[in-house]
Amino acid sequence: GEVAGRLSCYLRHWVDVDPYGFERSKDFDYESYEELMSEYLVVLTRRSIKWSKLLKGKRKVQKNVKLKRYVRKGIPNEHRALIWMAASGAQDQLERNPGYYQSLLRAEHDPKLVETICTDLNRTFPDNVQFRKTSNPCLQKALYNVLLATGYHNPVVGYCQGMNFIAGYLLIITKDEEKSFWLMEALLGRILPDYYSPVMLGLKTDQETMMDHNVMWTLVVSRWFICLYIDILPVETVLRIWDCLFYEGSKILFRVALTLIHHNQALIQQAQSLPDVCQNFKQITHGPFVDECHTFMQKIFTEPGSLSMATLTKLRATIRSRIITEELGPTDPEN
């Protein structure tokens, strides 16, 4: 009964819109989707029962080995906001700073920041019914608020393209402005430091770290990293990746990239030019391998082999200092 209920949730709505509000393409294959989801929903229902037992209505969770295992196997949508907030430290920040979000919205607004954000509002998920002005409630106003508050909270970054899509996904899942703001703060401040700063040092470092992992396709991979796989992989798969991102940090982005590349090595190596590379990379982010999110997530923890955060941190430190030297010149020991 529960599986049938969940399946109808995934297939219903206006049939041509998914459970998150995204319109399905004209050539959407309902038959394959129904087959895929009927299998996945059995898994989801089983996980949901286990999660309910684990949480027992608690509003607080402690990070531990069991929770990490549960997160890797997928967080049911109804518990996502709670677990993302707890695992990322965003819940602690929210509780330590009551009223802070509202105070940012009340601050005097910088016209340049407002204009930049407004320009991007209509470009954010035009294919999602929840972001349409005709929708009630329309998420555009909430999105504007979250981006504005994020810009004031972190003036060094302010606002840059890509952040609108991330905040949009957070709002779709949490349905809460303040939680979305604190999750953005966790991503920009702790989980992905320097990814969105003016010089994008964190992103450049991670691109080169990927190259040191024998991957020469930084142009395409940087787009994967900066938008956290939004609009690259199917929504359900992106959310499963984010479950782990909030719990385990940025190494999850590497695992996904390495798995996609490793699995499609033969195809990628055929590419002779940049257009070929772009075409082939587009191809590897579509199809059954990425659609079957449960199997895909099992693969990312087995295919790339061991990828400890310690190794990544060491590799990043080396590359980071190299980039700084190249871009800023050697540092003066006197300063």
Coordinates of C-alpha atoms in Angstrom, one line a residue:
G1 CA 0.0 0.0 0.0
E2 CA 2.7 2.5 1.0
V3 CA 4.8 1.7 -2.2
A4 CA 1.7 2.2 -4.4
G5 CA 1.0 5.5 -2.6
R6 CA 4.5 6.7 -3.2
L7 CA 4.5 5.6 -6.8
S8 CA 1.3 7.6 -7.5
C9 CA 3.0 10.6 -5.9
Y10 CA 6.0 10.3 -8.3
L11 CA 3.8 9.7 -11.3
R12 CA 0.8 11.9 -10.6
H13 CA 0.8 15.7 -10.2
W14 CA -0.1 16.9 -13.6
V15 CA 1.6 13.8 -15.1
D16 CA 3.9 16.1 -17.0
V17 CA 5.4 17.6 -13.8
D18 CA 7.6 15.7 -11.4
P19 CA 7.2 15.7 -7.6
Y20 CA 9.6 18.7 -7.3
G21 CA 7.7 20.9 -9.7
F22 CA 9.9 20.3 -12.8
E23 CA 8.1 19.9 -16.1
R24 CA 8.9 16.7 -17.9
S25 CA 10.3 17.0 -21.5
K26 CA 8.0 16.3 -24.5
D27 CA 9.9 13.0 -25.1
F28 CA 9.7 11.8 -21.5
D29 CA 9.7 8.0 -21.4
Y30 CA 6.9 7.3 -18.9
E31 CA 7.1 3.5 -19.3
S32 CA 10.8 3.3 -18.4
Y33 CA 10.3 5.8 -15.6
E34 CA 7.4 3.8 -14.1
E35 CA 9.5 0.6 -14.2
L36 CA 12.5 2.3 -12.6
M37 CA 10.4 4.1 -9.9
S38 CA 8.4 1.0 -9.0
E39 CA 11.7 -0.7 -8.1
Y40 CA 13.2 2.3 -6.4
L41 CA 10.1 3.0 -4.3
V42 CA 10.4 -0.4 -2.8
V43 CA 13.8 0.6 -1.6
L44 CA 12.6 4.1 -0.5
T45 CA 9.7 2.6 1.5
R46 CA 12.0 0.2 3.3
R47 CA 14.5 3.0 4.0
S48 CA 11.7 5.3 5.2
I49 CA 10.5 2.7 7.8
K50 CA 14.1 2.4 9.1
W51 CA 14.5 6.2 9.2
S52 CA 11.3 6.6 11.2
K53 CA 12.5 4.0 13.7
L54 CA 15.9 5.8 13.9
L55 CA 14.4 9.3 14.4
K56 CA 11.4 8.3 16.5
G57 CA 10.1 11.9 16.1
K58 CA 13.3 13.4 17.3
R59 CA 14.2 16.9 16.1
K60 CA 17.9 16.4 16.9
V61 CA 20.4 13.8 15.5
Q62 CA 24.0 13.0 16.3
K63 CA 26.5 12.2 13.6
N64 CA 27.7 8.6 13.9
V65 CA 28.7 5.6 11.8
K66 CA 25.1 4.3 11.7
L67 CA 23.7 7.7 10.5
K68 CA 26.4 8.0 7.9
R69 CA 25.5 4.6 6.5
Y70 CA 21.8 5.6 6.5
V71 CA 22.6 8.9 4.7
R72 CA 24.6 7.0 2.0
K73 CA 21.6 4.8 1.4
G74 CA 19.4 7.9 0.9
I75 CA 17.4 10.2 3.1
P76 CA 13.6 10.0 2.6
N77 CA 12.4 13.4 1.3
E78 CA 10.3 14.1 4.4
H79 CA 13.4 13.9 6.6
R80 CA 15.8 15.7 4.2
A81 CA 15.6 19.2 5.7
L82 CA 16.1 17.9 9.3
I83 CA 19.2 15.7 8.4
W84 CA 20.8 18.3 6.0
M85 CA 20.4 21.0 8.7
A86 CA 21.9 18.7 11.5
A87 CA 24.7 17.1 9.4
S88 CA 26.0 20.4 8.0
G89 CA 26.0 22.4 11.2
A90 CA 23.3 24.7 9.8
Q91 CA 20.8 23.9 12.6
D92 CA 23.4 24.9 15.3
Q93 CA 24.1 28.2 13.5
L94 CA 20.4 28.9 13.2
E95 CA 19.8 28.3 16.9
R96 CA 22.9 30.4 17.9
N97 CA 21.8 33.3 15.8
P98 CA 18.0 33.9 16.4
G99 CA 16.6 36.7 14.2
Y100 CA 19.9 37.1 12.3
Y101 CA 18.3 36.1 8.9
Q102 CA 15.5 38.6 9.3
S103 CA 18.0 41.3 10.3
L104 CA 19.9 40.8 7.0
L105 CA 16.6 41.3 5.1
R106 CA 15.9 44.5 7.0
A107 CA 19.4 45.9 6.2
E108 CA 19.7 48.8 3.8
H109 CA 19.8 47.2 0.3
D110 CA 22.7 47.7 -2.1
P111 CA 21.1 48.5 -5.4
K112 CA 23.9 46.7 -7.4
L113 CA 23.4 43.5 -5.5
V114 CA 19.6 43.7 -5.8
E115 CA 19.9 44.3 -9.6
T116 CA 22.2 41.3 -10.1
I117 CA 20.0 39.0 -8.2
C118 CA 16.8 40.3 -9.9
T119 CA 18.3 39.7 -13.3
D120 CA 18.8 36.0 -12.5
L121 CA 15.4 35.4 -10.8
N122 CA 13.5 34.7 -14.0
R123 CA 16.4 32.6 -15.3
T124 CA 16.1 30.2 -12.3
F125 CA 14.3 27.0 -13.2
P126 CA 12.0 28.4 -15.9
D127 CA 10.9 24.7 -16.2
N128 CA 9.7 24.5 -12.6
V129 CA 6.1 25.5 -11.9
Q130 CA 6.9 26.5 -8.3
F131 CA 9.1 29.4 -9.5
R132 CA 6.4 30.9 -11.8
K133 CA 4.8 34.2 -10.9
T134 CA 1.4 32.6 -11.3
S135 CA 2.2 29.9 -8.7
N136 CA 0.9 30.1 -5.2
P137 CA 3.1 30.3 -3.2
C138 CA 5.7 31.5 -5.8
L139 CA 9.2 30.6 -4.7
Q140 CA 10.7 33.6 -6.5
K141 CA 10.3 36.0 -3.6
A142 CA 11.7 33.4 -1.2
L143 CA 14.7 32.9 -3.6
Y144 CA 15.3 36.6 -3.8
N145 CA 15.3 36.9 0.0
V146 CA 17.7 33.9 0.5
L147 CA 20.1 35.3 -2.1
L148 CA 20.0 38.8 -0.8
A149 CA 20.6 37.7 2.8
T150 CA 23.5 35.4 1.6
G151 CA 25.0 38.4 -0.3
Y152 CA 25.0 40.6 2.8
H153 CA 26.2 37.8 5.1
N154 CA 29.1 37.1 2.9
P155 CA 30.1 40.4 1.2
V156 CA 33.4 39.0 -0.2
V157 CA 31.3 36.6 -2.4
G158 CA 28.2 38.7 -2.6
Y159 CA 26.2 37.0 -5.3
C160 CA 27.6 35.0 -8.3
Q161 CA 25.9 32.9 -10.9
G162 CA 25.1 29.4 -9.9
M163 CA 24.1 30.3 -6.4
N164 CA 20.5 30.9 -7.6
F165 CA 20.1 27.3 -8.6
I166 CA 21.5 26.0 -5.4
A167 CA 19.3 28.2 -3.3
G168 CA 16.4 27.2 -5.5
Y169 CA 16.9 23.4 -4.8
L170 CA 17.3 24.2 -1.1
L171 CA 13.9 26.0 -1.1
I172 CA 12.2 23.1 -3.0
I173 CA 13.3 20.7 -0.3
T174 CA 13.1 22.7 2.9
K175 CA 10.2 24.9 1.9
D176 CA 11.8 27.3 4.4
E177 CA 13.7 30.5 3.7
E178 CA 15.7 30.6 6.9
K179 CA 16.8 27.0 6.7
S180 CA 17.8 27.5 3.1
F181 CA 19.8 30.5 4.1
W182 CA 21.7 28.6 6.8
L183 CA 22.3 25.7 4.4
M184 CA 23.7 28.1 1.9
E185 CA 25.9 29.5 4.6
A186 CA 27.2 26.0 5.5
L187 CA 27.9 25.3 1.8
L188 CA 29.7 28.5 1.1
G189 CA 31.5 28.8 4.4
R190 CA 32.4 25.3 5.4
I191 CA 31.6 22.6 2.9
L192 CA 32.9 24.4 -0.2
P193 CA 35.1 27.2 0.9
D194 CA 36.3 29.5 -1.9
Y195 CA 34.2 27.8 -4.5
Y196 CA 32.3 31.0 -5.2
S197 CA 34.8 33.7 -4.1
P198 CA 36.0 36.2 -6.7
V199 CA 39.2 34.2 -7.5
M200 CA 37.4 30.9 -7.0
L201 CA 40.5 29.5 -5.4
G202 CA 38.7 26.5 -4.0
L203 CA 37.2 25.5 -7.3
K204 CA 40.5 25.9 -9.2
T205 CA 42.2 23.8 -6.6
D206 CA 39.6 21.1 -6.9
Q207 CA 39.8 21.2 -10.7
E208 CA 43.5 20.7 -10.6
T209 CA 43.2 18.0 -7.9
M210 CA 40.9 16.2 -10.4
M211 CA 43.6 16.6 -13.1
D212 CA 46.2 15.1 -10.7
H213 CA 43.7 12.2 -10.6
N214 CA 44.5 11.7 -14.3
V215 CA 41.5 13.7 -15.5
M216 CA 42.1 16.3 -18.2
W217 CA 38.6 17.6 -18.7
T218 CA 38.6 20.5 -16.2
L219 CA 36.4 22.8 -18.3
V220 CA 33.4 20.4 -18.1
V221 CA 34.1 19.1 -14.7
S222 CA 34.3 22.6 -13.2
R223 CA 30.7 23.2 -14.3
W224 CA 29.7 20.0 -12.6
F225 CA 31.3 21.2 -9.4
I226 CA 30.1 24.8 -9.4
C227 CA 26.4 23.8 -9.9
L228 CA 26.7 20.7 -7.6
Y229 CA 25.3 18.6 -10.5
I230 CA 22.1 20.5 -10.8
D231 CA 20.8 20.3 -14.4
I232 CA 23.6 17.9 -15.1
L233 CA 22.2 14.7 -13.5
P234 CA 18.6 13.7 -12.8
V235 CA 16.9 15.5 -9.8
E236 CA 16.6 12.4 -7.8
T237 CA 20.3 11.5 -8.3
V238 CA 21.3 15.1 -7.4
L239 CA 19.4 15.0 -4.1
R240 CA 21.1 11.7 -3.2
I241 CA 24.5 13.3 -3.9
W242 CA 23.5 16.3 -1.7
D243 CA 22.5 13.9 1.1
C244 CA 26.1 12.9 1.3
L245 CA 27.5 16.3 0.5
F246 CA 25.9 17.8 3.6
Y247 CA 27.1 14.9 5.7
E248 CA 30.6 14.1 4.3
G249 CA 31.7 17.2 2.5
S250 CA 33.1 18.1 -0.9
K251 CA 34.9 14.8 -1.5
I252 CA 31.5 13.4 -2.6
L253 CA 31.7 15.7 -5.7
F254 CA 35.0 14.0 -6.6
R255 CA 33.5 10.5 -6.1
V256 CA 30.7 11.3 -8.5
A257 CA 33.0 12.9 -11.2
L258 CA 35.5 10.0 -10.9
T259 CA 32.7 7.4 -11.2
L260 CA 31.2 9.0 -14.2
I261 CA 34.6 9.3 -15.9
H262 CA 35.8 5.9 -14.9
H263 CA 32.6 4.2 -16.0
N264 CA 32.8 6.0 -19.4
Q265 CA 36.5 6.0 -20.0
A266 CA 36.3 4.4 -23.5
L267 CA 33.8 7.0 -24.8
I268 CA 35.7 9.9 -23.3
Q269 CA 39.0 8.9 -24.8
Q270 CA 37.5 8.9 -28.3
A271 CA 37.0 12.7 -28.0
Q272 CA 39.4 14.5 -30.4
S273 CA 38.3 18.1 -29.8
L274 CA 36.6 20.3 -27.2
P275 CA 33.1 20.0 -28.9
D276 CA 33.6 16.2 -28.8
V277 CA 34.5 16.4 -25.2
C278 CA 31.4 18.5 -24.4
Q279 CA 29.2 16.1 -26.4
N280 CA 30.6 13.0 -24.8
F281 CA 30.4 14.5 -21.3
K282 CA 26.7 15.4 -22.0
Q283 CA 26.1 11.8 -23.0
I284 CA 27.7 10.3 -19.9
T285 CA 25.3 12.3 -17.6
H286 CA 22.2 10.8 -19.2
G287 CA 20.8 7.3 -19.4
P288 CA 20.2 4.3 -17.1
F289 CA 23.5 4.5 -15.3
V290 CA 22.7 7.9 -13.7
D291 CA 18.9 7.4 -13.6
E292 CA 19.1 4.4 -11.3
C293 CA 20.2 6.6 -8.4
H294 CA 20.3 3.9 -5.8
T295 CA 22.8 1.7 -7.8
F296 CA 24.7 4.8 -8.9
M297 CA 25.2 5.9 -5.3
Q298 CA 26.5 2.4 -4.4
K299 CA 28.9 2.7 -7.3
I300 CA 30.4 6.1 -6.2
F301 CA 31.6 4.5 -3.0
T302 CA 33.2 1.5 -4.7
E303 CA 34.4 2.5 -8.2
P304 CA 36.8 5.3 -7.3
G305 CA 38.4 3.2 -4.6
S306 CA 39.6 4.7 -1.4
L307 CA 39.3 8.5 -1.3
S308 CA 40.0 9.7 2.2
M309 CA 39.5 13.4 3.1
A310 CA 43.1 13.4 4.6
T311 CA 44.6 12.5 1.2
L312 CA 42.4 15.1 -0.6
T313 CA 43.3 17.8 2.0
K314 CA 47.0 17.1 1.5
L315 CA 46.7 17.2 -2.3
R316 CA 44.6 20.4 -2.1
A317 CA 47.2 22.1 0.1
T318 CA 50.0 21.4 -2.4
I319 CA 48.0 22.5 -5.4
R320 CA 46.5 25.6 -3.6
S321 CA 50.0 26.9 -2.8
R322 CA 51.0 26.3 -6.4
I323 CA 48.0 28.3 -7.7
I324 CA 48.6 31.1 -5.3
T325 CA 52.3 31.4 -6.3
E326 CA 51.3 31.3 -10.0
E327 CA 48.5 33.9 -9.6
L328 CA 49.9 36.2 -7.0
G329 CA 53.7 35.6 -7.3
P330 CA 55.9 34.2 -4.5
T331 CA 54.9 35.5 -1.0
D332 CA 57.4 37.9 0.6
P333 CA 58.7 36.2 3.8
E334 CA 59.1 39.7 5.4
N335 CA 55.3 40.3 5.3

